mmCIF file of C-alpha atoms and ligand atoms in Angstrom:
data_model
loop_
_atom_site.group_PDB
_atom_site.id
_atom_site.type_symbol
_atom_site.label_atom_id
_atom_site.label_comp_id
_atom_site.label_asym_id
_atom_site.label_seq_id
_atom_site.Cartn_x
_atom_site.Cartn_y
_atom_site.Cartn_z
ATOM 1 C CA UNK P 7 16.635 25.143 8.525
ATOM 2 C CA UNK P 8 18.470 22.252 6.579
ATOM 3 C CA UNK P 9 18.675 22.416 2.799
ATOM 4 C CA UNK P 10 18.442 19.159 0.679
ATOM 5 C CA UNK P 11 18.421 18.468 -2.994
ATOM 6 C CA UNK P 12 15.646 15.932 -2.593
ATOM 7 C CA UNK P 13 13.295 15.010 0.282
ATOM 8 C CA UNK P 14 11.393 11.678 0.011
ATOM 9 C CA UNK P 15 8.287 12.070 2.136
ATOM 10 C CA UNK P 16 6.985 8.630 3.359
ATOM 11 C CA UNK P 17 8.440 5.127 2.994
ATOM 12 C CA UNK P 18 5.502 3.984 0.708
ATOM 13 C CA UNK P 19 5.914 1.197 -1.899
ATOM 14 C CA UNK P 20 7.106 3.525 -4.674
ATOM 15 C CA UNK P 21 9.816 5.110 -2.467
ATOM 16 C CA UNK P 22 10.973 1.629 -1.330
ATOM 17 C CA UNK P 23 11.444 0.821 -5.001
ATOM 18 C CA UNK P 24 13.349 4.082 -5.520
ATOM 19 C CA UNK P 25 15.733 3.375 -2.632
ATOM 20 C CA UNK P 26 16.288 -0.186 -3.804
ATOM 21 C CA UNK P 27 17.108 0.934 -7.284
ATOM 22 C CA UNK P 28 19.516 3.610 -6.070
ATOM 23 C CA UNK P 29 21.140 1.078 -3.776
ATOM 24 C CA UNK P 30 21.674 -1.440 -6.511
ATOM 25 C CA UNK P 31 22.129 0.665 -9.534
ATOM 26 C CA UNK P 32 23.170 4.295 -9.300
ATOM 27 C CA UNK P 33 22.209 6.959 -6.856
ATOM 28 C CA UNK P 34 21.721 10.408 -8.360
ATOM 29 C CA UNK P 35 23.950 13.206 -7.060
ATOM 30 C CA UNK P 36 22.984 15.494 -4.183
ATOM 31 C CA UNK P 37 21.857 15.474 -0.563
ATOM 32 C CA UNK P 38 18.852 13.282 -0.236
ATOM 33 C CA UNK P 39 16.790 12.183 2.883
ATOM 34 C CA UNK P 40 13.764 9.959 3.519
ATOM 35 C CA UNK P 41 11.196 11.190 6.112
ATOM 36 C CA UNK P 42 9.329 8.433 7.847
ATOM 37 C CA UNK P 43 7.284 8.321 11.136
ATOM 38 C CA UNK P 44 9.169 5.170 12.167
ATOM 39 C CA UNK P 45 12.262 3.089 11.315
ATOM 40 C CA UNK P 46 10.232 0.342 9.607
ATOM 41 C CA UNK P 47 7.816 0.316 6.690
ATOM 42 C CA UNK P 48 4.920 -2.139 7.022
ATOM 43 C CA UNK P 49 3.927 -4.233 3.989
ATOM 44 C CA UNK P 50 0.116 -4.239 3.818
ATOM 45 C CA UNK P 51 -0.007 -7.332 1.664
ATOM 46 C CA UNK P 52 1.197 -9.458 4.689
ATOM 47 C CA UNK P 53 -0.921 -7.851 7.398
ATOM 48 C CA UNK P 54 -3.846 -10.396 6.972
ATOM 49 C CA UNK P 55 -1.334 -13.277 7.272
ATOM 50 C CA UNK P 56 0.128 -11.656 10.343
ATOM 51 C CA UNK P 57 -3.400 -11.306 11.983
ATOM 52 C CA UNK P 58 -4.187 -14.943 10.995
ATOM 53 C CA UNK P 59 -1.063 -16.029 12.880
ATOM 54 C CA UNK P 60 0.807 -17.092 9.841
ATOM 55 C CA UNK P 61 3.554 -14.525 9.827
ATOM 56 C CA UNK P 62 5.564 -12.852 12.466
ATOM 57 C CA UNK P 63 5.503 -8.937 12.695
ATOM 58 C CA UNK P 64 9.261 -8.707 11.770
ATOM 59 C CA UNK P 65 8.569 -10.598 8.520
ATOM 60 C CA UNK P 66 6.044 -7.986 7.362
ATOM 61 C CA UNK P 67 8.310 -4.934 7.588
ATOM 62 C CA UNK P 68 11.178 -3.362 5.717
ATOM 63 C CA UNK P 69 14.017 -2.014 7.820
ATOM 64 C CA UNK P 70 14.503 1.512 6.501
ATOM 65 C CA UNK P 71 17.962 2.267 8.066
ATOM 66 C CA UNK P 72 19.645 -0.604 6.124
ATOM 67 C CA UNK P 73 17.891 0.334 2.923
ATOM 68 C CA UNK P 74 18.692 3.955 3.211
ATOM 69 C CA UNK P 75 22.337 3.233 4.066
ATOM 70 C CA UNK P 76 22.617 1.077 1.044
ATOM 71 C CA UNK P 77 21.092 3.896 -1.047
ATOM 72 C CA UNK P 78 23.283 6.560 0.668
ATOM 73 C CA UNK P 79 20.087 8.341 1.734
ATOM 74 C CA UNK P 80 19.699 9.992 5.184
ATOM 75 C CA UNK P 81 16.857 8.575 7.262
ATOM 76 C CA UNK P 82 14.922 11.144 9.304
ATOM 77 C CA UNK P 83 12.483 9.680 11.727
ATOM 78 C CA UNK P 84 9.584 12.061 12.233
ATOM 79 C CA UNK P 85 6.235 12.343 10.453
ATOM 80 C CA UNK P 86 5.668 15.281 8.164
ATOM 81 C CA UNK P 87 3.257 17.779 9.740
ATOM 82 C CA UNK P 88 2.837 20.307 6.938
ATOM 83 C CA UNK P 89 4.231 21.341 3.666
ATOM 84 C CA UNK P 90 4.539 24.655 1.882
ATOM 85 C CA UNK P 91 4.562 23.843 -1.872
ATOM 86 C CA UNK P 92 5.547 27.389 -2.818
ATOM 87 C CA UNK P 93 8.527 27.419 -0.478
ATOM 88 C CA UNK P 94 9.467 23.713 -0.975
ATOM 89 C CA UNK P 95 9.464 23.467 2.834
ATOM 90 C CA UNK P 96 8.466 20.627 5.107
ATOM 91 C CA UNK P 97 7.571 21.007 8.781
ATOM 92 C CA UNK P 98 8.232 17.867 10.849
ATOM 93 C CA UNK P 99 6.350 16.831 13.935
ATOM 94 C CA UNK P 100 9.618 17.034 15.965
ATOM 95 C CA UNK P 101 9.754 20.730 15.189
ATOM 96 C CA UNK P 102 12.442 20.683 12.469
ATOM 97 C CA UNK P 103 11.957 22.539 9.189
ATOM 98 C CA UNK P 104 13.519 21.171 5.989
ATOM 99 C CA UNK P 105 13.763 22.654 2.589
ATOM 100 C CA UNK P 106 14.650 20.940 -0.778
ATOM 101 C CA UNK P 107 14.877 21.666 -4.379
ATOM 102 C CA UNK P 108 12.816 18.608 -5.202
ATOM 103 C CA UNK P 109 10.189 16.852 -3.099
ATOM 104 C CA UNK P 110 8.505 13.478 -3.631
ATOM 105 C CA UNK P 111 5.346 12.373 -1.688
ATOM 106 C CA UNK P 112 4.600 8.647 -1.097
ATOM 107 C CA UNK P 113 2.734 8.867 2.203
ATOM 108 C CA UNK P 114 -0.208 6.702 1.394
ATOM 109 C CA UNK P 115 -3.678 7.511 2.702
ATOM 110 C CA UNK P 116 -5.752 7.251 5.936
ATOM 111 C CA UNK P 117 -9.011 5.446 6.557
ATOM 112 C CA UNK P 118 -12.403 7.314 6.428
ATOM 113 C CA UNK P 119 -14.376 7.270 9.732
ATOM 114 C CA UNK P 120 -18.157 7.717 9.752
ATOM 115 C CA UNK P 121 -19.550 10.496 12.052
ATOM 116 C CA UNK P 122 -19.827 9.108 15.606
ATOM 117 C CA UNK P 123 -22.230 10.153 18.487
ATOM 118 C CA UNK P 124 -21.408 8.890 21.822
ATOM 119 C CA UNK P 125 -18.394 6.744 22.721
ATOM 120 C CA UNK P 126 -20.105 3.349 23.389
ATOM 121 C CA UNK P 127 -18.450 1.982 20.260
ATOM 122 C CA UNK P 128 -14.636 1.696 20.021
ATOM 123 C CA UNK P 129 -13.194 2.326 16.630
ATOM 124 C CA UNK P 130 -9.948 0.984 15.313
ATOM 125 C CA UNK P 131 -8.645 2.046 11.805
ATOM 126 C CA UNK P 132 -6.484 -0.522 10.026
ATOM 127 C CA UNK P 133 -3.953 2.357 9.104
ATOM 128 C CA UNK P 134 -1.522 3.306 10.404
ATOM 129 C CA UNK P 135 -0.588 -0.289 10.857
ATOM 130 C CA UNK P 136 1.549 0.077 13.986
ATOM 131 C CA UNK P 137 -1.304 1.743 15.835
ATOM 132 C CA UNK P 138 -3.833 -0.797 14.544
ATOM 133 C CA UNK P 139 -1.707 -3.800 15.659
ATOM 134 C CA UNK P 140 -1.305 -2.292 19.174
ATOM 135 C CA UNK P 141 -5.044 -1.689 19.363
ATOM 136 C CA UNK P 142 -5.813 -5.137 18.015
ATOM 137 C CA UNK P 143 -3.598 -6.801 20.576
ATOM 138 C CA UNK P 144 -5.764 -5.143 23.259
ATOM 139 C CA UNK P 145 -9.012 -6.229 21.636
ATOM 140 C CA UNK P 146 -7.665 -9.706 21.169
ATOM 141 C CA UNK P 147 -7.057 -10.134 24.934
ATOM 142 C CA UNK P 148 -10.799 -9.807 25.527
ATOM 143 C CA UNK P 149 -12.559 -10.973 22.369
ATOM 144 C CA UNK P 150 -16.048 -9.383 21.679
ATOM 145 C CA UNK P 151 -18.376 -9.262 18.593
ATOM 146 C CA UNK P 152 -16.799 -7.146 15.895
ATOM 147 C CA UNK P 153 -18.006 -5.407 12.766
ATOM 148 C CA UNK P 154 -15.679 -4.518 9.873
ATOM 149 C CA UNK P 155 -16.410 -1.566 7.584
ATOM 150 C CA UNK P 156 -15.248 -1.924 4.076
ATOM 151 C CA UNK P 157 -15.974 -4.577 1.548
ATOM 152 C CA UNK P 158 -12.832 -4.128 -0.552
ATOM 153 C CA UNK P 159 -9.844 -6.392 -0.656
ATOM 154 C CA UNK P 160 -8.643 -5.249 2.605
ATOM 155 C CA UNK P 161 -12.016 -5.665 4.501
ATOM 156 C CA UNK P 162 -12.480 -9.180 2.953
ATOM 157 C CA UNK P 163 -8.866 -10.295 3.870
ATOM 158 C CA UNK P 164 -9.246 -8.968 7.381
ATOM 159 C CA UNK P 165 -12.600 -10.655 7.907
ATOM 160 C CA UNK P 166 -11.269 -13.975 6.750
ATOM 161 C CA UNK P 167 -8.124 -13.524 8.955
ATOM 162 C CA UNK P 168 -10.112 -12.624 12.069
ATOM 163 C CA UNK P 169 -13.029 -15.136 11.595
ATOM 164 C CA UNK P 170 -12.816 -17.510 14.504
ATOM 165 C CA UNK P 171 -10.862 -15.106 16.618
ATOM 166 C CA UNK P 172 -14.023 -13.153 17.735
ATOM 167 C CA UNK P 173 -17.384 -14.461 18.929
ATOM 168 C CA UNK P 174 -19.325 -12.806 16.012
ATOM 169 C CA UNK P 175 -18.024 -11.005 12.973
ATOM 170 C CA UNK P 176 -20.090 -8.856 10.586
ATOM 171 C CA UNK P 177 -18.724 -7.196 7.357
ATOM 172 C CA UNK P 178 -20.421 -4.070 5.896
ATOM 173 C CA UNK P 179 -19.887 -3.049 2.277
ATOM 174 C CA UNK P 180 -21.337 0.261 0.800
ATOM 175 C CA UNK P 181 -21.875 -1.492 -2.573
ATOM 176 C CA UNK P 182 -21.212 -4.982 -3.668
ATOM 177 C CA UNK P 183 -18.413 -7.008 -2.060
ATOM 178 C CA UNK P 184 -15.130 -6.522 -3.978
ATOM 179 C CA UNK P 185 -16.549 -3.900 -6.300
ATOM 180 C CA UNK P 186 -14.478 -3.462 -9.419
ATOM 181 C CA UNK P 187 -13.156 -7.068 -9.374
ATOM 182 C CA UNK P 188 -14.668 -10.029 -11.145
ATOM 183 C CA UNK P 189 -18.122 -11.409 -10.215
ATOM 184 C CA UNK P 190 -16.481 -14.835 -9.910
ATOM 185 C CA UNK P 191 -14.064 -13.491 -7.249
ATOM 186 C CA UNK P 192 -16.934 -11.894 -5.373
ATOM 187 C CA UNK P 193 -18.912 -15.252 -5.213
ATOM 188 C CA UNK P 194 -15.830 -17.131 -4.126
ATOM 189 C CA UNK P 195 -15.214 -14.561 -1.463
ATOM 190 C CA UNK P 196 -18.830 -14.687 -0.223
ATOM 191 C CA UNK P 197 -18.574 -18.504 -0.144
ATOM 192 C CA UNK P 198 -15.479 -18.334 2.182
ATOM 193 C CA UNK P 199 -16.905 -15.565 4.347
ATOM 194 C CA UNK P 200 -20.207 -17.575 4.891
ATOM 195 C CA UNK P 201 -18.369 -20.775 5.498
ATOM 196 C CA UNK P 202 -16.259 -18.996 8.249
ATOM 197 C CA UNK P 203 -19.396 -17.601 9.874
ATOM 198 C CA UNK P 204 -18.942 -13.991 8.706
ATOM 199 C CA UNK P 205 -22.307 -12.154 8.335
ATOM 200 C CA UNK P 206 -21.946 -10.050 5.196
ATOM 201 C CA UNK P 207 -24.132 -7.043 4.402
ATOM 202 C CA UNK P 208 -23.754 -5.661 0.905
ATOM 203 C CA UNK P 209 -25.173 -2.375 -0.355
ATOM 204 C CA UNK P 210 -25.172 -1.095 3.177
ATOM 205 C CA UNK P 211 -23.364 2.098 3.412
ATOM 206 C CA UNK P 212 -22.892 3.071 7.104
ATOM 207 C CA UNK P 213 -23.833 6.693 7.549
ATOM 208 C CA UNK P 214 -23.145 7.161 11.248
ATOM 209 C CA UNK P 215 -22.535 5.584 14.545
ATOM 210 C CA UNK P 216 -24.865 6.354 17.357
ATOM 211 C CA UNK P 217 -23.756 4.980 20.712
ATOM 212 C CA UNK P 218 -23.432 1.228 20.173
ATOM 213 C CA UNK P 219 -25.370 1.168 16.985
ATOM 214 C CA UNK P 220 -24.369 1.394 13.178
ATOM 215 C CA UNK P 221 -26.859 3.142 11.080
ATOM 216 C CA UNK P 222 -27.301 2.904 7.286
ATOM 217 C CA UNK P 223 -29.518 5.922 6.442
ATOM 218 C CA UNK P 224 -31.688 5.993 9.552
ATOM 219 C CA UNK P 225 -31.948 2.102 9.764
ATOM 220 C CA UNK P 226 -30.044 0.486 12.664
ATOM 221 C CA UNK P 227 -28.122 -2.397 11.167
ATOM 222 C CA UNK P 228 -25.699 -3.653 13.814
ATOM 223 C CA UNK P 229 -25.140 -3.289 17.622
ATOM 224 C CA UNK P 230 -21.905 -3.826 19.281
ATOM 225 C CA UNK P 231 -18.941 -2.133 20.874
ATOM 226 C CA UNK P 232 -16.068 -2.743 18.390
ATOM 227 C CA UNK P 233 -15.730 -1.511 14.854
ATOM 228 C CA UNK P 234 -12.771 -2.068 12.650
ATOM 229 C CA UNK P 235 -12.365 0.482 9.866
ATOM 230 C CA UNK P 236 -11.062 -0.778 6.518
ATOM 231 C CA UNK P 237 -13.028 1.360 4.154
ATOM 232 C CA UNK P 238 -11.625 3.263 1.217
ATOM 233 C CA UNK P 239 -8.629 5.633 1.146
ATOM 234 C CA UNK P 240 -9.106 9.091 2.545
ATOM 235 C CA UNK P 241 -6.497 11.763 1.793
ATOM 236 C CA UNK P 242 -4.394 13.259 4.635
ATOM 237 C CA UNK P 243 -5.385 16.964 5.067
ATOM 238 C CA UNK P 244 -1.818 18.463 4.855
ATOM 239 C CA UNK P 245 -1.044 17.909 1.170
ATOM 240 C CA UNK P 246 -4.300 19.742 0.205
ATOM 241 C CA UNK P 247 -3.389 22.545 2.674
ATOM 242 C CA UNK P 248 0.082 22.852 1.114
ATOM 243 C CA UNK P 249 -0.935 24.725 -1.958
ATOM 244 C CA UNK P 250 -0.540 21.679 -4.152
ATOM 245 C CA UNK P 251 -3.232 21.126 -6.774
ATOM 246 C CA UNK P 252 -5.432 18.267 -5.451
ATOM 247 C CA UNK P 253 -8.581 16.543 -6.764
ATOM 248 C CA UNK P 254 -11.862 16.978 -4.890
ATOM 249 C CA UNK P 255 -10.958 14.288 -2.431
ATOM 250 C CA UNK P 256 -7.580 15.911 -1.555
ATOM 251 C CA UNK P 257 -5.268 13.619 -3.463
ATOM 252 C CA UNK P 258 -2.305 15.346 -5.234
ATOM 253 C CA UNK P 259 -3.029 15.785 -8.955
ATOM 254 C CA UNK P 260 -0.049 14.470 -10.926
ATOM 255 C CA UNK P 261 0.953 14.383 -14.614
ATOM 256 C CA UNK P 262 2.076 11.024 -16.161
ATOM 257 C CA UNK P 263 5.590 12.002 -15.223
ATOM 258 C CA UNK P 264 4.306 11.797 -11.509
ATOM 259 C CA UNK P 265 5.024 15.613 -11.094
ATOM 260 C CA UNK P 266 2.359 17.804 -9.507
ATOM 261 C CA UNK P 267 0.461 19.680 -12.182
ATOM 262 C CA UNK P 268 0.780 22.919 -10.089
ATOM 263 C CA UNK P 269 4.213 22.492 -8.737
ATOM 264 C CA UNK P 270 6.450 20.413 -11.124
ATOM 265 C CA UNK P 271 9.350 20.296 -8.551
ATOM 266 C CA UNK P 272 7.110 18.133 -6.412
ATOM 267 C CA UNK P 273 6.355 14.543 -7.263
ATOM 268 C CA UNK P 274 3.617 12.274 -5.850
ATOM 269 C CA UNK P 275 3.098 8.513 -6.145
ATOM 270 C CA UNK P 276 0.982 5.770 -4.712
ATOM 271 C CA UNK P 277 -2.352 6.318 -2.850
ATOM 272 C CA UNK P 278 -1.677 9.958 -2.065
ATOM 273 C CA UNK P 279 -1.545 10.871 -5.806
ATOM 274 C CA UNK P 280 -4.395 11.332 -8.289
ATOM 275 C CA UNK P 281 -3.788 10.083 -11.766
ATOM 276 C CA UNK P 282 -6.182 8.861 -14.358
ATOM 277 C CA UNK P 283 -6.149 5.095 -14.605
ATOM 278 C CA UNK P 284 -4.071 4.477 -11.518
ATOM 279 C CA UNK P 285 -5.915 2.709 -8.835
ATOM 280 C CA UNK P 286 -5.211 3.075 -5.054
ATOM 281 C CA UNK P 287 -3.490 -0.178 -4.435
ATOM 282 C CA UNK P 288 -0.056 -1.475 -3.539
ATOM 283 C CA UNK P 289 0.338 -2.969 -6.971
ATOM 284 C CA UNK P 290 0.086 0.418 -8.734
ATOM 285 C CA UNK P 291 2.271 2.068 -6.163
ATOM 286 C CA UNK P 292 5.076 -0.542 -6.802
ATOM 287 C CA UNK P 293 4.801 -0.139 -10.504
ATOM 288 C CA UNK P 294 5.297 3.567 -10.161
ATOM 289 C CA UNK P 295 8.547 3.060 -8.267
ATOM 290 C CA UNK P 296 10.938 2.466 -11.389
ATOM 291 C CA UNK P 297 9.444 5.554 -13.182
ATOM 292 C CA UNK P 298 9.723 7.679 -10.068
ATOM 293 C CA UNK P 299 13.300 6.525 -9.465
ATOM 294 C CA UNK P 300 14.269 7.456 -13.075
ATOM 295 C CA UNK P 301 12.358 10.757 -12.957
ATOM 296 C CA UNK P 302 13.909 11.879 -9.671
ATOM 297 C CA UNK P 303 17.243 11.002 -10.902
ATOM 298 C CA UNK P 304 16.649 12.847 -14.149
ATOM 299 C CA UNK P 305 15.298 15.867 -12.310
ATOM 300 C CA UNK P 306 18.410 16.062 -10.122
ATOM 301 C CA UNK P 307 20.582 15.818 -13.285
ATOM 302 C CA UNK P 308 18.468 18.168 -15.485
ATOM 303 C CA UNK P 309 17.536 15.403 -17.900
ATOM 304 C CA UNK P 310 14.134 14.721 -19.610
ATOM 305 C CA UNK P 311 11.570 12.675 -17.580
ATOM 306 C CA UNK P 312 9.756 9.446 -18.462
ATOM 307 C CA UNK P 313 5.905 8.944 -18.428
ATOM 308 C CA UNK P 314 4.271 6.335 -16.235
ATOM 309 C CA UNK P 315 1.354 4.409 -17.888
ATOM 310 C CA UNK P 316 -0.913 2.619 -15.414
ATOM 311 C CA UNK P 317 -1.400 -1.037 -16.365
ATOM 312 C CA UNK P 318 -4.988 -1.776 -17.440
ATOM 313 C CA UNK P 319 -5.168 -4.941 -15.439
ATOM 314 C CA UNK P 320 -3.589 -6.040 -12.258
ATOM 315 C CA UNK P 321 -3.368 -9.351 -10.419
ATOM 316 C CA UNK P 322 -5.419 -9.525 -7.290
ATOM 317 C CA UNK P 323 -4.497 -12.257 -4.721
ATOM 318 C CA UNK P 324 -6.628 -12.187 -1.566
ATOM 319 C CA UNK P 325 -5.611 -14.278 1.452
ATOM 320 C CA UNK P 326 -8.341 -16.445 2.801
ATOM 321 C CA UNK P 327 -6.800 -16.789 6.214
ATOM 322 C CA UNK P 328 -6.221 -20.457 6.095
ATOM 323 C CA UNK P 329 -3.063 -20.404 3.999
ATOM 324 C CA UNK P 330 -5.025 -20.248 0.666
ATOM 325 C CA UNK P 331 -5.804 -17.258 -1.535
ATOM 326 C CA UNK P 332 -8.328 -16.115 -4.141
ATOM 327 C CA UNK P 333 -7.037 -14.987 -7.488
ATOM 328 C CA UNK P 334 -8.501 -12.402 -9.883
ATOM 329 C CA UNK P 335 -6.755 -11.953 -13.283
ATOM 330 C CA UNK P 336 -8.335 -10.443 -16.384
ATOM 331 C CA UNK P 337 -11.756 -11.089 -14.953
ATOM 332 C CA UNK P 338 -11.019 -14.846 -14.220
ATOM 333 C CA UNK P 339 -11.102 -16.039 -10.656
ATOM 334 C CA UNK P 340 -9.679 -19.118 -9.057
ATOM 335 C CA UNK P 341 -8.779 -20.110 -5.448
ATOM 336 C CA UNK P 342 -6.954 -22.594 -3.260
ATOM 337 C CA UNK P 343 -3.869 -23.467 -1.243
ATOM 338 C CA UNK P 344 -1.638 -23.228 -4.358
ATOM 339 C CA UNK P 345 -2.528 -19.641 -4.789
ATOM 340 C CA UNK P 346 -1.814 -18.958 -1.144
ATOM 341 C CA UNK P 347 1.678 -20.387 -1.553
ATOM 342 C CA UNK P 348 2.170 -18.172 -4.583
ATOM 343 C CA UNK P 349 1.032 -15.187 -2.726
ATOM 344 C CA UNK P 350 3.347 -15.952 0.254
ATOM 345 C CA UNK P 351 6.179 -16.326 -2.161
ATOM 346 C CA UNK P 352 5.394 -12.889 -3.856
ATOM 347 C CA UNK P 353 4.980 -11.196 -0.444
ATOM 348 C CA UNK P 354 8.192 -12.583 1.016
ATOM 349 C CA UNK P 355 9.952 -11.731 -2.241
ATOM 350 C CA UNK P 356 8.902 -8.080 -1.775
ATOM 351 C CA UNK P 357 10.336 -7.951 1.765
ATOM 352 C CA UNK P 358 13.529 -9.780 0.632
ATOM 353 C CA UNK P 359 14.078 -7.374 -2.241
ATOM 354 C CA UNK P 360 14.067 -4.417 0.088
ATOM 355 C CA UNK P 361 16.142 -5.963 2.843
ATOM 356 C CA UNK P 362 19.558 -4.758 1.788
HETATM 357 C C1 FAD F 633 -5.177 -4.961 5.233
HETATM 358 C C2 FAD F 633 -4.765 -4.468 3.932
HETATM 359 C C3 FAD F 633 -4.351 -5.287 2.933
HETATM 360 C C4 FAD F 633 -3.896 -4.870 1.696
HETATM 361 N N1 FAD F 633 -3.497 -5.709 0.764
HETATM 362 C C5 FAD F 633 -3.135 -5.297 -0.479
HETATM 363 C C6 FAD F 633 -2.629 -6.175 -1.391
HETATM 364 O O1 FAD F 633 -2.512 -7.422 -1.118
HETATM 365 N N2 FAD F 633 -2.340 -5.798 -2.604
HETATM 366 C C7 FAD F 633 -2.415 -4.429 -2.923
HETATM 367 O O2 FAD F 633 -2.006 -4.011 -4.085
HETATM 368 N N3 FAD F 633 -2.811 -3.567 -2.039
HETATM 369 C C8 FAD F 633 -3.211 -3.875 -0.826
HETATM 370 N N4 FAD F 633 -3.705 -3.019 0.129
HETATM 371 C C9 FAD F 633 -3.723 -1.570 -0.200
HETATM 372 C C10 FAD F 633 -2.388 -1.032 -0.025
HETATM 373 O O3 FAD F 633 -2.063 -1.140 1.310
HETATM 374 C C11 FAD F 633 -2.255 0.426 -0.420
HETATM 375 O O4 FAD F 633 -2.904 0.687 -1.503
HETATM 376 C C12 FAD F 633 -0.795 0.826 -0.584
HETATM 377 O O5 FAD F 633 -0.201 0.551 0.756
HETATM 378 C C13 FAD F 633 -0.550 2.141 -0.988
HETATM 379 O O6 FAD F 633 0.885 2.262 -1.103
HETATM 380 P P1 FAD F 633 1.542 3.657 -1.001
HETATM 381 O O7 FAD F 633 2.855 3.416 -1.365
HETATM 382 O O8 FAD F 633 0.813 4.707 -1.579
HETATM 383 O O9 FAD F 633 1.490 4.002 0.625
HETATM 384 P P2 FAD F 633 1.706 3.161 1.843
HETATM 385 O O10 FAD F 633 2.130 1.738 1.574
HETATM 386 O O11 FAD F 633 0.542 3.258 2.715
HETATM 387 O O12 FAD F 633 2.934 3.828 2.579
HETATM 388 C C14 FAD F 633 2.890 5.121 2.968
HETATM 389 C C15 FAD F 633 4.048 5.446 3.976
HETATM 390 O O13 FAD F 633 3.938 6.782 4.256
HETATM 391 C C16 FAD F 633 4.198 6.911 5.695
HETATM 392 N N5 FAD F 633 3.536 8.109 6.095
HETATM 393 C C17 FAD F 633 2.202 8.309 6.336
HETATM 394 N N6 FAD F 633 2.020 9.584 6.805
HETATM 395 C C18 FAD F 633 3.258 10.234 6.849
HETATM 396 C C19 FAD F 633 3.659 11.494 7.147
HETATM 397 N N7 FAD F 633 2.856 12.481 7.641
HETATM 398 N N8 FAD F 633 5.001 11.744 7.119
HETATM 399 C C20 FAD F 633 5.882 10.824 6.658
HETATM 400 N N9 FAD F 633 5.530 9.498 6.296
HETATM 401 C C21 FAD F 633 4.253 9.288 6.375
HETATM 402 C C22 FAD F 633 3.579 5.686 6.296
HETATM 403 O O14 FAD F 633 4.208 5.419 7.527
HETATM 404 C C23 FAD F 633 4.013 4.659 5.235
HETATM 405 O O15 FAD F 633 5.101 3.998 5.523
HETATM 406 C C24 FAD F 633 -4.047 -3.486 1.434
HETATM 407 C C25 FAD F 633 -4.518 -2.566 2.387
HETATM 408 C C26 FAD F 633 -4.880 -3.031 3.718
HETATM 409 C C27 FAD F 633 -5.325 -2.092 4.662
#
């Protein structure tokens, strides 16, 4: 068993920010390691552009070894399998056990799957991205009609990126398209989707899959053999089994300092954390990075911690698959190629900032 001062679990957006800050400013004292399933961290904001053929895979990833070297942090390539919050101990998939005085979780979330009966329909979840891209490459070789589950920003961006690459495309949303964003943005997105031949079904929650059929309640709503899952974030099971206090959906309950309420020596940020006012989106995870970096440093040095305050509004920029983007800002919407160029600039800037 190896002992560390701090283990960073997952190379999510917040941890990337932590590593960058430590590389550029000052790294706190102690033995620190990052645990990641692979040597790269995918940047979700560029995934739709990658699928639309506008980016190369290498442009959408952060190389973790270089970033960790710059931050003087060990990189351990293996996914976390389980965690004991009481013992501050992490079990890795490769069999290793690691202990640390402080832990920080930024492992994101997985995608919910409706119950399935029969195996006539193939399912492909958009996360983890590496598995998704490998699966999509196989599907792309023999295009077939496709349904996408999830009418949030991810589902809309994927539908617009993939329209034209498959013979028929349907998009299913449990509620309204882009719930929580402005009605202007929803109308613009609906216009783009219709123009690109995507069949959109709003207020159509998919309750189960029976053979080659999607059912909403007991009503059959779509028949086909391929379903892409891009619906809301579902918590991984292991944090809830670790003894950490979690909300009813299994996300780690954290205080504004990003410390677990039940185990203050464990921090959590991004989609895997549950904090009032913080949405499950990359934008919020990125904003948590500086506070998390400061607090992990303060924890290691025995200093007081800062509080993270979620921003009330956040900018949404949705790629339309043709180089353009739709913007939502304080309830106002707009769209066009100019916003697409702005989104590209912001996205590439994120990768550049973390390529040290
Ligand atoms: C197609 C798509 C497009 C999106 N576009 C946007 C956008 O434009 N803007 C936006 O704000 N949000 C966007 N989102 C949402 C966004 O991806 C998530 O909200 C965001 O990634 C959450 O960040 P995070 O830091 O919590 O975790 P993530 O970015 O998901 O990172 C989690 C990391 O933890 C690692 N990990 C997972 N399990 C383990 C484990 N067991 N052990 C160790 N490491 C593990 C993963 O490999 C990953 O590197 C999009 C989502 C999708 C699917």
